[in-house]
CSV table of C-alpha atoms and ligand atoms in Angstrom, one decimal:
chain,number,residue,atom,x,y,z
A,1,ASP,CA,1.2,19.2,-159.8
A,2,LEU,CA,3.0,16.8,-161.8
A,3,ALA,CA,0.3,16.1,-163.8
A,4,ARG,CA,-0.7,20.0,-164.6
A,5,LEU,CA,2.3,19.4,-167.6
A,6,THR,CA,2.2,23.3,-168.4
A,7,PRO,CA,5.2,25.3,-166.9
A,8,GLU,CA,4.7,26.1,-163.2
A,9,SER,CA,5.8,29.0,-162.9
A,10,GLU,CA,8.3,32.0,-164.5
A,11,ALA,CA,11.9,30.2,-163.5
A,12,GLU,CA,10.0,27.1,-165.1
A,13,LEU,CA,9.7,29.0,-167.9
A,14,ALA,CA,12.9,30.0,-168.5
A,15,PHE,CA,14.4,26.4,-166.9
A,16,GLU,CA,12.7,24.9,-170.2
A,17,GLY,CA,14.0,27.9,-172.8
A,18,ALA,CA,17.1,27.1,-172.0
A,19,LEU,CA,16.8,23.2,-172.4
A,20,ARG,CA,14.9,23.9,-175.8
A,21,PRO,CA,16.7,22.0,-178.8
A,22,LYS,CA,17.2,24.9,-181.5
A,23,THR,CA,17.2,23.1,-184.4
A,24,LEU,CA,15.7,20.3,-186.2
A,25,ALA,CA,18.4,18.3,-185.9
A,26,GLU,CA,19.1,18.2,-182.5
A,27,PHE,CA,15.6,17.5,-181.8
A,28,VAL,CA,15.6,13.8,-180.3
A,29,GLY,CA,13.2,11.2,-181.3
A,30,GLN,CA,10.0,11.7,-183.1
A,31,ALA,CA,12.0,10.5,-185.5
A,32,ARG,CA,9.0,9.6,-188.6
A,33,VAL,CA,7.6,12.9,-187.6
A,34,ARG,CA,11.5,15.3,-188.0
A,35,GLY,CA,11.4,13.5,-191.6
A,36,GLN,CA,8.5,14.6,-192.7
A,37,LEU,CA,9.0,18.5,-191.0
A,38,GLN,CA,12.7,18.2,-193.3
A,39,LEU,CA,11.1,17.6,-196.4
A,40,LEU,CA,8.2,20.2,-196.2
A,41,LEU,CA,10.9,22.7,-194.9
A,42,ARG,CA,13.0,21.9,-197.9
A,43,ALA,CA,10.7,22.0,-200.1
A,44,ALA,CA,9.3,25.5,-199.7
A,45,ALA,CA,12.3,26.7,-199.3
A,46,MET,CA,13.9,24.6,-203.1
A,47,GLN,CA,10.6,26.7,-203.7
A,48,ASN,CA,10.7,29.9,-202.4
A,49,ARG,CA,7.3,30.4,-201.3
A,50,THR,CA,5.8,30.2,-197.2
A,51,PRO,CA,6.2,26.7,-195.7
A,52,ASP,CA,2.5,24.1,-195.5
A,53,HIS,CA,0.7,25.0,-192.4
A,54,ILE,CA,1.5,22.7,-189.8
A,55,LEU,CA,-1.0,20.5,-187.7
A,56,LEU,CA,1.0,19.8,-183.9
A,57,ALA,CA,-1.5,16.8,-182.6
A,58,GLY,CA,-0.2,15.1,-179.2
A,59,PRO,CA,-0.8,15.1,-174.9
A,60,PRO,CA,1.5,18.5,-173.9
A,61,GLY,CA,4.6,18.0,-173.4
A,62,LEU,CA,6.4,16.4,-175.9
A,63,GLY,CA,7.1,19.0,-178.1
A,64,LYS,CA,5.4,21.3,-179.9
A,65,THR,CA,5.7,24.3,-178.6
A,66,THR,CA,10.3,23.5,-179.3
A,67,LEU,CA,8.6,22.4,-182.8
A,68,ALA,CA,7.3,25.0,-183.9
A,69,MET,CA,10.3,27.6,-183.2
A,70,ILE,CA,12.0,25.1,-185.2
A,71,VAL,CA,9.9,25.4,-187.7
A,72,ALA,CA,10.3,29.2,-188.3
A,73,GLN,CA,14.6,28.6,-187.4
A,74,GLU,CA,15.0,26.2,-189.7
A,75,SER,CA,13.0,28.6,-192.2
A,76,GLY,CA,14.9,31.8,-191.6
A,77,ARG,CA,11.5,33.1,-190.2
A,78,SER,CA,10.5,34.7,-188.3
A,79,LEU,CA,7.8,33.7,-185.4
A,80,ARG,CA,5.5,35.1,-183.3
A,81,MET,CA,3.0,33.6,-181.0
A,82,SER,CA,-0.4,33.2,-179.7
A,83,SER,CA,-2.9,30.7,-178.0
A,84,GLY,CA,-6.2,30.4,-178.9
A,85,PRO,CA,-7.6,31.0,-175.3
A,86,ALA,CA,-6.6,34.5,-176.8
A,87,ILE,CA,-8.3,34.7,-179.1
A,88,GLN,CA,-11.5,35.4,-178.0
A,89,HIS,CA,-13.2,37.0,-181.0
A,90,ALA,CA,-13.1,37.0,-185.3
A,91,GLY,CA,-11.7,40.6,-184.6
A,92,ASP,CA,-8.2,40.1,-182.7
A,93,LEU,CA,-7.5,37.9,-184.4
A,94,ALA,CA,-8.3,40.3,-187.3
A,95,ALA,CA,-5.8,41.8,-185.8
A,96,LEU,CA,-3.0,39.6,-185.8
A,97,LEU,CA,-3.5,37.8,-188.8
A,98,SER,CA,-2.7,42.1,-190.5
A,99,SER,CA,0.2,42.6,-188.4
A,100,LEU,CA,2.1,39.0,-189.5
A,101,VAL,CA,4.7,40.0,-191.9
A,102,PRO,CA,5.7,38.3,-195.0
A,103,GLY,CA,6.4,34.8,-194.8
A,104,GLU,CA,6.0,35.3,-190.6
A,105,VAL,CA,5.1,31.4,-189.2
A,106,LEU,CA,2.5,31.7,-186.6
A,107,PHE,CA,1.7,29.7,-183.4
A,108,ILE,CA,-1.2,29.3,-181.9
A,109,ASP,CA,-1.2,27.1,-178.8
A,110,GLU,CA,-4.5,25.2,-178.4
A,111,ILE,CA,-6.1,26.5,-180.9
A,112,HIS,CA,-8.5,24.4,-180.4
A,113,ARG,CA,-9.2,27.1,-178.1
A,114,MET,CA,-10.1,29.3,-180.1
A,115,ALA,CA,-13.9,31.9,-181.0
A,116,ARG,CA,-15.7,29.9,-183.3
A,117,SER,CA,-16.3,33.3,-184.8
A,118,ALA,CA,-12.5,33.4,-185.6
A,119,GLU,CA,-12.3,29.6,-186.4
A,120,GLU,CA,-13.9,30.7,-189.6
A,121,MET,CA,-12.3,34.0,-190.1
A,122,LEU,CA,-9.0,31.5,-190.3
A,123,TYR,CA,-10.6,28.8,-192.8
A,124,LEU,CA,-10.0,31.8,-195.3
A,125,ALA,CA,-6.3,33.1,-194.7
A,126,MET,CA,-5.5,29.5,-194.6
A,127,GLU,CA,-6.6,29.3,-197.8
A,128,ASP,CA,-5.9,32.6,-199.5
A,129,PHE,CA,-4.2,34.8,-197.5
A,130,ARG,CA,-7.3,37.2,-197.4
A,131,ILE,CA,-10.0,38.2,-194.4
A,132,ASP,CA,-13.4,39.2,-194.2
A,133,ILE,CA,-13.8,41.9,-192.3
A,134,MET,CA,-17.2,42.9,-190.9
A,135,VAL,CA,-17.8,45.9,-190.8
A,136,GLY,CA,-21.1,47.7,-188.8
A,137,LYS,CA,-24.2,45.9,-187.2
A,138,GLY,CA,-27.8,44.8,-189.4
A,139,ALA,CA,-29.4,45.5,-192.4
A,140,GLY,CA,-25.9,48.0,-193.1
A,141,ALA,CA,-23.6,46.4,-192.2
A,142,THR,CA,-21.1,45.5,-194.4
A,143,SER,CA,-18.0,43.8,-195.0
A,144,ILE,CA,-15.1,44.6,-196.1
A,145,PRO,CA,-12.5,42.8,-197.3
A,146,LEU,CA,-9.1,42.3,-196.9
A,147,ASP,CA,-5.1,40.9,-198.4
A,148,LEU,CA,-2.9,39.2,-196.1
A,149,ALA,CA,0.4,38.8,-196.4
A,150,PRO,CA,1.8,35.3,-196.8
A,151,PHE,CA,2.3,32.5,-194.2
A,152,THR,CA,2.7,30.2,-192.6
A,153,LEU,CA,0.6,28.3,-189.8
A,154,VAL,CA,1.4,26.3,-187.4
A,155,GLY,CA,-1.1,24.4,-184.6
A,156,ALA,CA,-0.8,22.9,-181.6
A,157,THR,CA,-3.9,21.0,-180.4
A,158,THR,CA,-3.9,18.0,-177.4
A,159,ARG,CA,-5.8,16.2,-179.3
A,160,SER,CA,-6.5,16.2,-183.5
A,161,GLY,CA,-9.8,15.2,-182.8
A,162,LEU,CA,-10.6,18.0,-181.0
A,163,LEU,CA,-10.9,20.6,-184.4
A,164,PRO,CA,-13.9,20.8,-186.7
A,165,ASN,CA,-12.7,18.7,-190.0
A,166,PRO,CA,-12.4,22.2,-192.1
A,167,LEU,CA,-9.6,23.6,-189.8
A,168,ARG,CA,-8.1,20.2,-190.2
A,169,ASP,CA,-8.2,20.4,-193.2
A,170,ARG,CA,-7.0,22.8,-193.9
A,171,PHE,CA,-3.4,21.7,-192.5
A,172,GLY,CA,-1.2,20.5,-195.4
A,173,PHE,CA,0.7,18.0,-193.2
A,174,THR,CA,-0.9,16.5,-189.7
A,175,ALA,CA,2.4,15.4,-187.0
A,176,HIS,CA,1.1,13.4,-184.4
A,177,LEU,CA,3.5,13.3,-181.2
A,178,GLU,CA,4.1,10.1,-180.0
A,179,PHE,CA,5.4,9.3,-176.9
A,180,TYR,CA,9.0,9.4,-176.2
A,181,GLY,CA,10.5,5.8,-175.5
A,182,THR,CA,13.5,5.6,-171.9
A,183,ASP,CA,16.6,5.9,-174.7
A,184,GLU,CA,15.1,8.9,-176.2
A,185,LEU,CA,14.3,10.1,-172.3
A,186,GLU,CA,17.6,9.3,-171.9
A,187,GLU,CA,19.3,11.1,-174.7
A,188,VAL,CA,17.2,14.3,-174.4
A,189,LEU,CA,18.3,14.1,-169.8
A,190,ALA,CA,22.6,13.4,-171.0
A,191,ARG,CA,21.2,15.7,-173.1
A,192,ALA,CA,20.4,18.8,-171.1
A,193,ALA,CA,22.7,17.2,-168.0
A,194,ALA,CA,25.1,18.7,-170.3
A,195,LEU,CA,23.7,22.1,-170.8
A,196,LEU,CA,22.7,21.9,-167.0
A,197,GLU,CA,26.5,20.9,-166.2
A,198,LEU,CA,25.6,18.5,-163.6
A,199,ASP,CA,27.8,16.0,-162.8
A,200,ILE,CA,25.1,12.9,-162.5
A,201,ASP,CA,25.7,9.1,-163.1
A,202,ARG,CA,24.0,7.2,-166.5
A,203,ARG,CA,21.8,4.6,-163.8
A,204,ALA,CA,20.4,8.1,-162.4
A,205,LEU,CA,19.4,9.8,-165.8
A,206,ALA,CA,17.9,5.1,-166.7
A,207,GLU,CA,15.5,5.9,-163.9
A,208,ILE,CA,14.4,9.5,-164.3
A,209,ALA,CA,13.9,8.3,-168.0
A,210,GLY,CA,12.0,5.0,-167.0
A,211,ARG,CA,9.6,7.6,-164.7
A,212,CYS,CA,8.7,10.6,-166.8
A,213,ARG,CA,4.9,9.5,-168.8
A,214,GLY,CA,7.1,8.8,-171.7
A,215,THR,CA,7.6,12.7,-171.4
A,216,PRO,CA,10.5,15.3,-171.7
A,217,ARG,CA,8.9,18.3,-170.0
A,218,ILE,CA,8.7,16.0,-166.9
A,219,ALA,CA,12.1,14.7,-167.3
A,220,ASN,CA,13.8,18.4,-167.0
A,221,ARG,CA,11.6,18.1,-163.9
A,222,LEU,CA,11.8,16.1,-162.4
A,223,LEU,CA,16.3,16.4,-163.5
A,224,ARG,CA,16.0,19.8,-162.1
A,225,ARG,CA,14.3,18.2,-159.0
A,226,VAL,CA,17.8,15.9,-158.2
A,227,ARG,CA,19.5,19.0,-159.3
A,228,ASP,CA,18.7,20.9,-156.3
A,229,TYR,CA,18.7,17.4,-154.0
A,230,ALA,CA,22.4,16.9,-155.1
A,231,LEU,CA,22.9,20.9,-154.6
A,232,VAL,CA,21.8,20.3,-151.4
A,233,HIS,CA,23.8,16.5,-150.5
A,234,PRO,CA,26.5,16.8,-151.5
A,235,SER,CA,27.2,13.1,-149.9
A,236,THR,CA,24.9,11.9,-151.5
A,237,GLY,CA,26.5,11.2,-155.0
A,238,SER,CA,27.5,7.8,-156.7
A,239,GLY,CA,30.5,7.9,-154.0
A,240,GLU,CA,32.7,8.4,-157.1
A,241,ALA,CA,35.2,10.0,-157.3
A,242,THR,CA,34.8,13.0,-160.0
A,243,PRO,CA,38.3,13.9,-161.2
A,244,SER,CA,36.9,16.7,-162.8
A,245,THR,CA,35.2,18.7,-159.7
A,246,GLY,CA,37.4,16.9,-157.1
A,247,SER,CA,35.5,17.1,-154.7
A,248,GLY,CA,35.3,13.2,-153.9
A,249,THR,CA,31.0,12.9,-153.8
A,250,GLY,CA,30.8,11.9,-156.9
A,251,PRO,CA,28.0,12.2,-159.6
A,252,ALA,CA,24.6,12.4,-158.6
A,253,GLY,CA,23.6,9.5,-157.8
A,254,LEU,CA,20.0,7.3,-157.4
A,255,ASP,CA,19.7,8.8,-153.7
A,256,ALA,CA,18.8,12.5,-155.1
A,257,VAL,CA,16.4,11.1,-158.1
A,258,HIS,CA,14.5,8.7,-156.0
A,259,ALA,CA,14.2,12.3,-153.8
A,260,ALA,CA,12.7,14.3,-156.6
A,261,LEU,CA,10.2,10.9,-157.5
A,262,GLU,CA,9.0,12.0,-154.0
A,263,LEU,CA,8.8,15.2,-153.6
A,264,TYR,CA,6.8,14.4,-156.6
A,265,ASP,CA,3.9,11.6,-156.5
A,266,VAL,CA,5.9,9.8,-158.7
A,267,ASP,CA,5.2,5.9,-157.5
A,268,ALA,CA,7.4,2.6,-159.7
A,269,LEU,CA,5.9,3.1,-162.8
A,270,GLY,CA,5.8,7.6,-163.3
A,271,LEU,CA,2.4,7.4,-162.2
A,272,ASP,CA,1.1,10.5,-160.9
A,273,ARG,CA,-1.3,11.0,-158.5
A,274,LEU,CA,-3.9,12.1,-161.1
A,275,ASP,CA,-2.7,9.2,-163.1
A,276,ARG,CA,-3.4,7.1,-160.6
A,277,SER,CA,-6.9,9.3,-159.1
A,278,VAL,CA,-8.3,9.0,-162.2
A,279,LEU,CA,-7.5,4.3,-162.0
A,280,GLU,CA,-8.7,4.0,-158.3
A,281,ALA,CA,-12.1,6.4,-159.5
A,282,ILE,CA,-12.4,3.7,-162.3
A,283,LEU,CA,-11.8,0.1,-160.1
A,284,VAL,CA,-12.7,0.8,-156.6
A,285,ARG,CA,-15.7,3.7,-157.3
A,286,PHE,CA,-16.8,1.9,-161.0
A,287,ASP,CA,-15.3,-2.0,-160.0
A,288,GLY,CA,-13.4,-1.9,-163.2
A,289,GLY,CA,-16.0,-0.3,-165.6
A,290,PRO,CA,-16.8,0.9,-167.7
A,291,VAL,CA,-17.4,4.3,-166.8
A,292,GLY,CA,-18.8,7.5,-169.0
A,293,LEU,CA,-15.9,10.2,-169.0
A,294,ASN,CA,-18.4,12.9,-167.2
A,295,THR,CA,-18.9,10.2,-164.1
A,296,LEU,CA,-15.2,9.9,-164.1
A,297,ALA,CA,-14.5,13.5,-164.0
A,298,VAL,CA,-17.0,14.3,-161.7
A,299,SER,CA,-15.4,11.6,-158.9
A,300,VAL,CA,-12.1,12.4,-159.5
A,301,GLY,CA,-12.9,16.6,-159.9
A,302,GLU,CA,-10.9,17.0,-163.2
A,303,GLU,CA,-11.9,18.8,-166.2
A,304,ALA,CA,-12.8,15.7,-168.4
A,305,GLU,CA,-10.9,17.5,-171.1
A,306,THR,CA,-7.7,17.0,-168.9
A,307,ILE,CA,-8.8,13.2,-167.8
A,308,GLU,CA,-9.4,12.6,-172.0
A,309,SER,CA,-6.4,14.6,-173.1
A,310,VAL,CA,-3.5,15.2,-170.6
A,311,VAL,CA,-4.4,11.6,-168.5
A,312,GLU,CA,-5.6,9.4,-170.6
A,313,PRO,CA,-2.5,8.7,-173.5
A,314,PHE,CA,-0.4,7.2,-171.5
A,315,LEU,CA,-2.5,5.6,-169.2
A,316,VAL,CA,-3.3,3.1,-173.0
A,317,ARG,CA,-0.6,3.6,-174.1
A,318,ILE,CA,0.8,1.5,-170.8
A,319,GLY,CA,-2.3,-0.8,-170.8
A,320,MET,CA,-3.7,0.3,-167.6
A,321,LEU,CA,-6.6,1.2,-169.7
A,322,THR,CA,-9.0,1.0,-172.1
A,323,ARG,CA,-11.5,3.2,-173.8
A,324,THR,CA,-14.6,1.5,-175.2
A,325,PRO,CA,-18.0,2.6,-176.4
A,326,ARG,CA,-19.4,1.7,-173.3
A,327,GLY,CA,-17.4,3.9,-171.2
A,328,ARG,CA,-13.5,3.8,-169.4
A,329,VAL,CA,-12.0,0.4,-168.4
A,330,ALA,CA,-9.3,-0.7,-165.6
A,331,THR,CA,-7.1,-3.6,-167.3
A,332,ARG,CA,-5.9,-5.9,-165.4
A,333,SER,CA,-2.0,-4.7,-165.1
A,334,ALA,CA,-3.8,-2.0,-163.9
A,335,TRP,CA,-5.8,-4.1,-160.6
A,336,GLN,CA,-2.6,-6.0,-160.5
A,337,HIS,CA,-0.6,-2.8,-159.9
A,338,PHE,CA,-2.6,-1.3,-157.3
A,339,GLY,CA,-2.7,-4.5,-154.7
A,340,ILE,CA,-6.5,-4.7,-155.4
A,341,ASP,CA,-8.3,-8.0,-155.3
A,342,ARG,CA,-11.0,-7.7,-157.7
A,343,GLN,CA,-13.1,-10.8,-156.4
A,344,ALA,CA,-12.8,-9.7,-152.5
A,345,GLN,CA,-13.9,-6.3,-154.0
A,346,ALA,CA,-16.7,-7.6,-155.2
A,347,GLY,CA,-18.1,-9.4,-152.7
A,348,GLN,CA,-18.5,-6.2,-150.0
B,1,ATP,P1,2.5,22.9,-173.9
B,1,ATP,O1,1.3,21.6,-175.6
B,1,ATP,O2,1.8,22.4,-172.9
B,1,ATP,O3,3.6,23.8,-174.3
B,1,ATP,P2,4.7,22.0,-175.6
B,1,ATP,O4,4.4,19.5,-176.7
B,1,ATP,O5,5.5,22.2,-176.7
B,1,ATP,O6,4.0,20.9,-174.3
B,1,ATP,P3,7.8,21.8,-175.4
B,1,ATP,O7,7.8,23.2,-174.0
B,1,ATP,O8,8.2,22.2,-176.7
B,1,ATP,O9,6.5,21.3,-174.8
B,1,ATP,O10,8.2,21.0,-174.8
B,1,ATP,C1,8.1,21.1,-173.4
B,1,ATP,C2,10.1,20.9,-172.5
B,1,ATP,O11,10.8,19.7,-172.8
B,1,ATP,C3,11.0,22.1,-173.7
B,1,ATP,O12,12.0,23.0,-172.6
B,1,ATP,C4,12.0,21.1,-174.4
B,1,ATP,O13,13.2,21.9,-174.8
B,1,ATP,C5,12.1,19.6,-174.5
B,1,ATP,N1,11.4,18.9,-175.1
B,1,ATP,C6,10.5,17.9,-175.3
B,1,ATP,N2,11.1,17.7,-177.1
B,1,ATP,C7,11.8,17.9,-176.9
B,1,ATP,C8,13.4,16.5,-177.5
B,1,ATP,N3,12.5,15.8,-178.6
B,1,ATP,N4,14.3,16.6,-177.4
B,1,ATP,C9,15.0,17.4,-176.6
B,1,ATP,N5,13.7,18.4,-175.2
B,1,ATP,C10,12.5,18.4,-175.9
C-alpha cells in the first residue's frame, strides 16, 4: 500500500539504503534546511563541540533518516539509531544513553512515541548530559546521578506538535521538511536512475515526479516498479534506439510508468487508495464536512494519527482539504476531482 509509506520489506530497505544521499551536497531540495544544517555543523566544528540537538519534523519519506545519517557523516561522528516505540521504559533510554561514546549522534525516530517516563529523563540528558537513575522502590528509593558522554540528539517526528513543549524546547534547531516540488523530484529520480543504471526517458521521470505525492520515498518506489516492468517487457521502451545497450528497444518510457502507477493504484493527481477513501468519505458520507478527525478515522478504518500525519498534509498542500475548528472540509477541487455533483448529492 503506497500510503503506508514505510519500507515494505527487507528488499525495499536495502533498495532505499542504496539510494540514500550520503552528504548534504548530494541531498536534493530542502535548500533552507540544508543551509541551516550546514551552518550549525560548521559552527560546532569550529568550536570543537558537539552540534546542537536537532529535531526533524515532517511527513514520512521526506528524508528525516537520511538527514540524521548525513549529520553524523558530515560531522565525522558515529551514529546510533533507535526509535520511540523501542523506548518503553526510562530504563531502556538509560541503557542507550549510558552506552554512547563521546560525541556520538543518537537518532530517535518517531520520538513522539517514547514512554513518558523516558521523555522526562531525556530533558536532563539533553541539557546537562546527565541522568538520575532511580534505585529501589517506595520510601527506600534513591536516585543515583550518572554523567553521560556529550552527544547530539537527532529526533524525528511526523509533526512537532506531537511533542510536549519541554522536550521541543530542548532542541537547538527544528527543521520542518516540506513536500518536494516536481523539479526536485525529477532530480531525485534522475540520480536514482543513474545509481540503478536504469535507462529511462525524461518524460517518464517527469510523469513519476508529478504522481508521487511530493515524496522521494514514493518516487523511488515507483521507479523500482518501472525498472521491473521494463525488465519483464523490454519491448515497451520509448522506441528510440539506445546506442549504449544496442538493444534497439530504447529507454524505459511512459508505458512502464503507467503500469507502475496502476499497480500502486495511483490516480491522475498522485492520490493513492487511502487518500481517496478519506476524501470520498468526507464528500459522500459527510456531505463535504466539516467532520471531526476521529469520526473520519472510524469511518475509513484507519488510525487518527495516520490520517492526520500521513494523509492530510498532502491533501491540504494540494488544496483538496482544509482543516477548520469544526472539522475537516473538502474543497471545491475535491468535489471536481471526484466528479460528484454536490447539488445532486444533497437532493438524495
Ligand atoms: P520515515 O520517517 O518514514 O523513516 P524519512 O523521512 O526518514 O521517512 P528517508 O528514509 O530518509 O525518509 O528517505 C526515504 C527514501 O527517500 C530514501 O531512499 C532516500 O534515499 C530517499 N530520499 C529522501 N530524501 C531525499 C533527497 N532529498 N534526495 C534524494 N533522495 C532522498
